[in-house]
Coordinates of C-alpha atoms and ligand atoms in Angstrom, one line a residue:
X136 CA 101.8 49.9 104.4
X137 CA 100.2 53.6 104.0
X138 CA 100.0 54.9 100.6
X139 CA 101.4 58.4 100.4
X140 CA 102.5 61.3 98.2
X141 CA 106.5 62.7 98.9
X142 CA 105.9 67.0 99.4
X143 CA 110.0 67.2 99.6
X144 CA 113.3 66.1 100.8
X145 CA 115.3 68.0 103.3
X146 CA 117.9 67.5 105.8
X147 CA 118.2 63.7 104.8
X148 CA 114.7 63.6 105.7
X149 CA 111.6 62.9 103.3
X150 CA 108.7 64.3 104.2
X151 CA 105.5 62.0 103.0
X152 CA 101.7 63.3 103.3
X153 CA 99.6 60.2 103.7
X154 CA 96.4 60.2 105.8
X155 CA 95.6 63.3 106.0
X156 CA 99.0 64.4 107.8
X157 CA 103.1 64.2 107.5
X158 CA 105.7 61.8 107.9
X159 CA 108.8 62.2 108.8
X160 CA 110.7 59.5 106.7
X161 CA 113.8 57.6 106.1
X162 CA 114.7 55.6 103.0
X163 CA 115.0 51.7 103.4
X164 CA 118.5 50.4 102.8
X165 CA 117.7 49.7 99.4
X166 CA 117.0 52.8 98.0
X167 CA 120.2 54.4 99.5
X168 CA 122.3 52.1 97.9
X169 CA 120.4 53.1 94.9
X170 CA 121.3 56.3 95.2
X171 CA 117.6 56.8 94.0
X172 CA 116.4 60.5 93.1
X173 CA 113.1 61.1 95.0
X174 CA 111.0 64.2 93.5
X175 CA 108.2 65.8 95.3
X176 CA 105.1 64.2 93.6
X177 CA 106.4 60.4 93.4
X178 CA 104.0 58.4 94.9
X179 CA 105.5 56.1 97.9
X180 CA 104.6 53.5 99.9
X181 CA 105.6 54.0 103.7
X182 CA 106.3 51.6 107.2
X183 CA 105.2 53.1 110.2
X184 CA 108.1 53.6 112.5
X185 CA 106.6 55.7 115.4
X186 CA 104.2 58.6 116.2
X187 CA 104.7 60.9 113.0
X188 CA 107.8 58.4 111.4
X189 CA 108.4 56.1 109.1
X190 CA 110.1 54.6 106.4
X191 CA 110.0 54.6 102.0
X192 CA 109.2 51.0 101.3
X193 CA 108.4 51.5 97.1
X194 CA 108.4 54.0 95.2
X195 CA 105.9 54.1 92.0
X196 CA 106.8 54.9 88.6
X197 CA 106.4 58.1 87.2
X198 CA 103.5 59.2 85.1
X199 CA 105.3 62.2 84.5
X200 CA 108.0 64.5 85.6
X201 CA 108.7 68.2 85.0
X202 CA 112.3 69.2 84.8
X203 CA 112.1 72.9 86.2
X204 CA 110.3 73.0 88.6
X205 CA 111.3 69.3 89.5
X206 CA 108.1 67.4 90.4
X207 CA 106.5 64.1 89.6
X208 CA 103.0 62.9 88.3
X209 CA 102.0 66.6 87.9
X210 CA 98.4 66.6 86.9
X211 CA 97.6 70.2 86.2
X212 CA 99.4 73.5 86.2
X213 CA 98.0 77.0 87.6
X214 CA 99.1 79.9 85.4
X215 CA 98.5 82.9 87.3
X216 CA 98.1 86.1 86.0
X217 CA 97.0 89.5 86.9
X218 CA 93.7 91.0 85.8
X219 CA 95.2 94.4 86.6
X220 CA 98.8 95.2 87.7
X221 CA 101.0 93.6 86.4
X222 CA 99.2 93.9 83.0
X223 CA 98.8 90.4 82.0
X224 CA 102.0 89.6 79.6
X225 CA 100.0 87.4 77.1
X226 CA 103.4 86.6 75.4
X227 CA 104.4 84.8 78.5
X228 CA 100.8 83.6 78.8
X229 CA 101.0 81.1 75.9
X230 CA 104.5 80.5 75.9
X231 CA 103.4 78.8 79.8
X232 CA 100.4 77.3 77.5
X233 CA 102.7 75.7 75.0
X234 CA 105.1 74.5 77.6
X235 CA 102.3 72.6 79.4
X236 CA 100.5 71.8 76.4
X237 CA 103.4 69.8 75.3
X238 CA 104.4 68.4 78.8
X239 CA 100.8 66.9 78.6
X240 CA 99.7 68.8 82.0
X241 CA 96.0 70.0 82.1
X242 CA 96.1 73.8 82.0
X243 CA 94.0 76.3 84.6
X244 CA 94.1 80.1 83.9
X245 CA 93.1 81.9 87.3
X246 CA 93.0 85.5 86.3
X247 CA 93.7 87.5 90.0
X248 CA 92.7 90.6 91.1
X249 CA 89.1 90.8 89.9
X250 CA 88.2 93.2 93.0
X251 CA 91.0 96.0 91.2
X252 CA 89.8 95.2 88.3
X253 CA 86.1 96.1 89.4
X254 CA 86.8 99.0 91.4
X255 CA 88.7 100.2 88.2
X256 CA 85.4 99.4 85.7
X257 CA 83.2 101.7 88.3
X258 CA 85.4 104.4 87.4
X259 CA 85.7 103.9 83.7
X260 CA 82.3 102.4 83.0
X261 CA 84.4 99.9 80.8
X262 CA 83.4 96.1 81.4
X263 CA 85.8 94.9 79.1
X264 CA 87.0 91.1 79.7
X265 CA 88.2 91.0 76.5
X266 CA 91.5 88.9 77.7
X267 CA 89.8 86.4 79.8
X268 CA 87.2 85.9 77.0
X269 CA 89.6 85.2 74.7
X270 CA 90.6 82.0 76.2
X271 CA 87.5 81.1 77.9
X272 CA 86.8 80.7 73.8
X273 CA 89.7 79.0 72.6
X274 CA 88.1 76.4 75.3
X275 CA 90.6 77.0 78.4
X276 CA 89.7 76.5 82.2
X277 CA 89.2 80.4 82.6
X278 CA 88.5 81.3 86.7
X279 CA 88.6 85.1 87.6
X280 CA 89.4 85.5 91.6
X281 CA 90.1 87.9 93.9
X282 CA 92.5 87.2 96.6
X283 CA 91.6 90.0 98.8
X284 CA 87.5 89.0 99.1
X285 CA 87.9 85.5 98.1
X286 CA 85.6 86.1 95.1
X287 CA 85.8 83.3 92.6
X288 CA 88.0 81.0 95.1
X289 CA 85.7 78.5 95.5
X290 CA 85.3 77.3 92.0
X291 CA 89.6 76.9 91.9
X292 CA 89.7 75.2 95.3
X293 CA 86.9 72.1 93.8
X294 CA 89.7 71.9 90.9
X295 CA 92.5 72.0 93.3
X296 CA 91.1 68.9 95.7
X297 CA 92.8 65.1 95.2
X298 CA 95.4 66.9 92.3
X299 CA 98.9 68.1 91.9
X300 CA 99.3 71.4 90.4
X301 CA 101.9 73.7 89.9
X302 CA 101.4 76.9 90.1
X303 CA 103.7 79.3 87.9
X304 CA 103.0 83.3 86.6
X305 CA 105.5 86.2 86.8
X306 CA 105.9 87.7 90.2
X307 CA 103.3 89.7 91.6
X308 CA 100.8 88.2 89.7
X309 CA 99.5 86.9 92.8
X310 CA 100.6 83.1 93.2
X311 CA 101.5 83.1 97.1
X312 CA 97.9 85.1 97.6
X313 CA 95.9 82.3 95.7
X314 CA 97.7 79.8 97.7
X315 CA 97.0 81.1 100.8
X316 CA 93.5 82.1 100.0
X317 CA 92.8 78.2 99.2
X318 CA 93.9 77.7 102.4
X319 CA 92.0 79.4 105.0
X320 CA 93.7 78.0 108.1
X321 CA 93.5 74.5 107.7
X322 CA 95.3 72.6 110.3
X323 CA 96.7 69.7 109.8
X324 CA 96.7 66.8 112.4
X325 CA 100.4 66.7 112.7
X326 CA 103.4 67.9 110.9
X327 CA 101.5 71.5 110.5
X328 CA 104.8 73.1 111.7
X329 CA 106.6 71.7 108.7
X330 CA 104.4 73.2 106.0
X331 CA 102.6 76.2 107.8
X332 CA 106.3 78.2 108.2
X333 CA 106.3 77.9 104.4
X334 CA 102.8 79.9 103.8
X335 CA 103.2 83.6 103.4
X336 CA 107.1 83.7 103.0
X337 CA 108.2 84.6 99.7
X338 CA 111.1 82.1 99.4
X339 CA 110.5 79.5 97.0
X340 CA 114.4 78.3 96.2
X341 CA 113.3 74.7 97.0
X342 CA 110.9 72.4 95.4
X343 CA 107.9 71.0 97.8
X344 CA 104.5 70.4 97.4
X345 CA 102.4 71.8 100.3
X346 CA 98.6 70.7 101.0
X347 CA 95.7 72.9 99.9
X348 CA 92.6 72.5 99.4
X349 CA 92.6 69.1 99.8
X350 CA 95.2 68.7 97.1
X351 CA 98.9 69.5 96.2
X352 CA 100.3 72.3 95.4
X353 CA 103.6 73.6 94.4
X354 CA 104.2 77.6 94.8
X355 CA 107.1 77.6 92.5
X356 CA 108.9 80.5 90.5
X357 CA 107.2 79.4 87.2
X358 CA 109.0 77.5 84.7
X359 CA 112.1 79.4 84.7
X360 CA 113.1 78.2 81.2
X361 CA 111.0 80.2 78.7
X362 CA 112.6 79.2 76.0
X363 CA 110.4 76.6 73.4
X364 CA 110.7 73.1 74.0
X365 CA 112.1 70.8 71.5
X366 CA 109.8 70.4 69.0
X367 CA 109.5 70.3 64.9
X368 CA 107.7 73.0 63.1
X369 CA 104.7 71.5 62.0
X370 CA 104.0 70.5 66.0
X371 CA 103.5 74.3 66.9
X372 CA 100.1 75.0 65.8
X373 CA 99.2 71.7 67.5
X374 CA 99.5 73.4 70.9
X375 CA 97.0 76.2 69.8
X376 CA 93.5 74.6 70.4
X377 CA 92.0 76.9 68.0
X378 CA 94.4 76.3 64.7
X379 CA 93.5 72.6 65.5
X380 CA 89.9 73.1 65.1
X381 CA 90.8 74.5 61.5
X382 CA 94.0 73.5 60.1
X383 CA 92.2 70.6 58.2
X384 CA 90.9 73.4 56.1
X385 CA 94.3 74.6 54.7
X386 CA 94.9 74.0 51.1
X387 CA 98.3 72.3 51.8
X388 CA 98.3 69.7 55.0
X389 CA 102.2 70.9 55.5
X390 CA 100.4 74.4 56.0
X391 CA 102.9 76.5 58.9
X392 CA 100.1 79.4 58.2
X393 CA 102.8 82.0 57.6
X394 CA 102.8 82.7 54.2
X395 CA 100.8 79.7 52.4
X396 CA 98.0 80.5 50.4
X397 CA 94.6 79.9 51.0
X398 CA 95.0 79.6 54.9
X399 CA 92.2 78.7 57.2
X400 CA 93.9 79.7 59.9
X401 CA 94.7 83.1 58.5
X402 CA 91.1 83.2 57.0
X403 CA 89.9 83.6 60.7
X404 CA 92.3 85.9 61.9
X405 CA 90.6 87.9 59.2
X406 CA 87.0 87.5 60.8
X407 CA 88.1 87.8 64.2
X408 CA 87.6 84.6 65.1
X409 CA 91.4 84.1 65.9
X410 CA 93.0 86.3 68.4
X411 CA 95.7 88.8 66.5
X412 CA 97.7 88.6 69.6
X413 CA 97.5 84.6 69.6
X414 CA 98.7 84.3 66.2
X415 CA 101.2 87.1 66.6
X416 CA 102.5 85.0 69.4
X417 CA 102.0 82.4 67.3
X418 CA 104.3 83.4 64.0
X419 CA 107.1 84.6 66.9
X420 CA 107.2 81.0 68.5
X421 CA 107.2 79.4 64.9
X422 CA 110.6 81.8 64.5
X423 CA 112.0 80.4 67.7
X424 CA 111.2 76.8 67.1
X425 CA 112.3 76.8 63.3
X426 CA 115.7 78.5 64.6
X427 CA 116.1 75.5 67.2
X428 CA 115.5 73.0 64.7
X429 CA 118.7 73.8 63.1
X430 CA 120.7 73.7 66.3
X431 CA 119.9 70.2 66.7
Ligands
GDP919 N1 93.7 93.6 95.5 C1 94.3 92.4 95.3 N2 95.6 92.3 95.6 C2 96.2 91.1 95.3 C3 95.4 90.0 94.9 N3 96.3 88.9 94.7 C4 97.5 89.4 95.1 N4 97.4 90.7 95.5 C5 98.6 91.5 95.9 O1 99.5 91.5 94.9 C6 100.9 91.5 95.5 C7 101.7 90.3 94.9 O2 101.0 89.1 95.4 P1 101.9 87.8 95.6 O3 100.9 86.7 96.1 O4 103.0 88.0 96.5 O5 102.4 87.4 94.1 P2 103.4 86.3 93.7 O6 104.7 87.0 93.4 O7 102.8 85.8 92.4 O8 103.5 85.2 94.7 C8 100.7 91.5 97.0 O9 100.8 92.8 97.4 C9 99.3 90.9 97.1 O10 98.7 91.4 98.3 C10 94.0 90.1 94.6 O11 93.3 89.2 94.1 N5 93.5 91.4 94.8
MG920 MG1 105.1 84.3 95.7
ZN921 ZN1 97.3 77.2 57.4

């Protein structure tokens, strides 16, 4: 049996990469009877039926599985954002952060666009990367690309190889262009027809991973639900690296750093060394969170 990696379902078809190409592939009686839920991601072990067919033998269990998009064993997710147009929404930023922070995926900030974003500086003498600083600090996987020369792609594309990622950021930010400039016209042995019609087209209603740089990659929406996931209070600050680093420091270990005395996270927003926008963003998620809690 071939050891393989399910991109998507469609048509009553799943389509399995596995040695370096795609399978068309059927489900072994078993699993119909099952009536089991496949997601692109799950890892599965296929029979070889004919030229580019075959069939799901096993499916493995899930080391994880995202809700929206829906994809298993996701290792790492992509937020994509704009260096220049559209102006980097930092409130949607690390609400992405928090959502993967506490779906226990790996985060990779790839700031597009760094060509505008040049050509802009030469203009305005201003070599300001004060936003990408900011979380190359806080101790984020920070890459600055441009889409358009390829600048910076290379680095991405080594953290891209033998992983799943997702990649989510508000439209325009540059998703599809990242994708396709990881790809630079890689054929695949067979099944090329399946995933190449995908590249470029700005549909992305369906769920399936594609292959990129020798990895995985889904070009989805973004998480579409933006709202805070469950969690209690006290778990917020846990999904800022930086308030880690220093809430031992508090005076009071049930600190929320709101409106406690003697504060060490609030101490540092004083020197600088917390972002203002961070802990803004910070004290608005707290809101949202403590106003969930009662729902439940
Ligand atoms: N100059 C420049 N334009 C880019 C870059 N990345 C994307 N774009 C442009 O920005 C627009 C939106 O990109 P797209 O990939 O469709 O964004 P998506 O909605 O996130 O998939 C398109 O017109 C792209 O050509 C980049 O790095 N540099
Ligand atoms: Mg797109
Ligand atoms: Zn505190």
């Amino acid at each position: 049996m071939i050891e393989g990696v399910l991109l998507k379902g469609y048509g009553g078809f799943y389509y399995v990469y596995a040695e370096e190409r795609v399978w068309e592939c059927s489900l072994r009686g078993r699993f119909r009877v099952k009536d089991q839920d496949f997601l692109p991601g799950d890892r599965v072990k296929i029979l070889r039926e004919g030229e580019n067919k075959a069939t799901i033998e096993e499916v493995e269990p899930r080391r994880n599985a995202l809700i929206r998009p829906a994809i298993a064993n996701v290792d790492q997710a992509i937020l994509v954002f704009a260096m220049t147009s559209p102006k980097p929404d930092l409130n949607l930023l690390d609400r992405l952060l928090i959502q993967v922070t506490d779906a226990e995926i790996e985060p990779i900030l790839v700031f597009t666009k760094l060509d505008k974003f040049e050509e802009a500086a030469l203009t305005t003498g201003s070599k300001d990367h004060a936003i990408t600083d900011v979380y190359r600090q806080i101790g984020y996987t920070v890459f600055k690309v441009s889409n358009e020369t390829g600048q910076g792609i290379e680095e991405v594309s080594a953290r891209i190889t033998d992983k799943i990622s997702v990649l989510a950021g508000p439209s325009g930010s540059g998703k599809s262009s990242l994708f396709n400039a990881l790809s630079p016209g890689k054929k695949l042995k067979t099944g090329e027809l399946s995933l190449k019609s995908k590249r470029g087209r700005h549909t992305t209603r369906h769920v399936e991973l594609m292959v990129c740089a020798g990895g995985l990659v889904a070009d989805t929406p973004g998480f579409s639900s933006l709202f805070m996931p469950a969690m209690k209070r006290a778990e917020l600050a846990g999904c800022f690296p930086e308030f880690v680093a220093r809430r031992r420091q508090c005076r009071f270990s049930s600190c929320l750093h709101d409106k406690e005395p003697n504060c060490a996270i609030k101490a540092a927003l004083e020197t600088g060394e917390i972002s203002a926008a961070r802990y803004e963003h910070y004290l608005i998620f707290l809101k949202e969170v403590i106003e969930a809690e009662r729902r439940y």
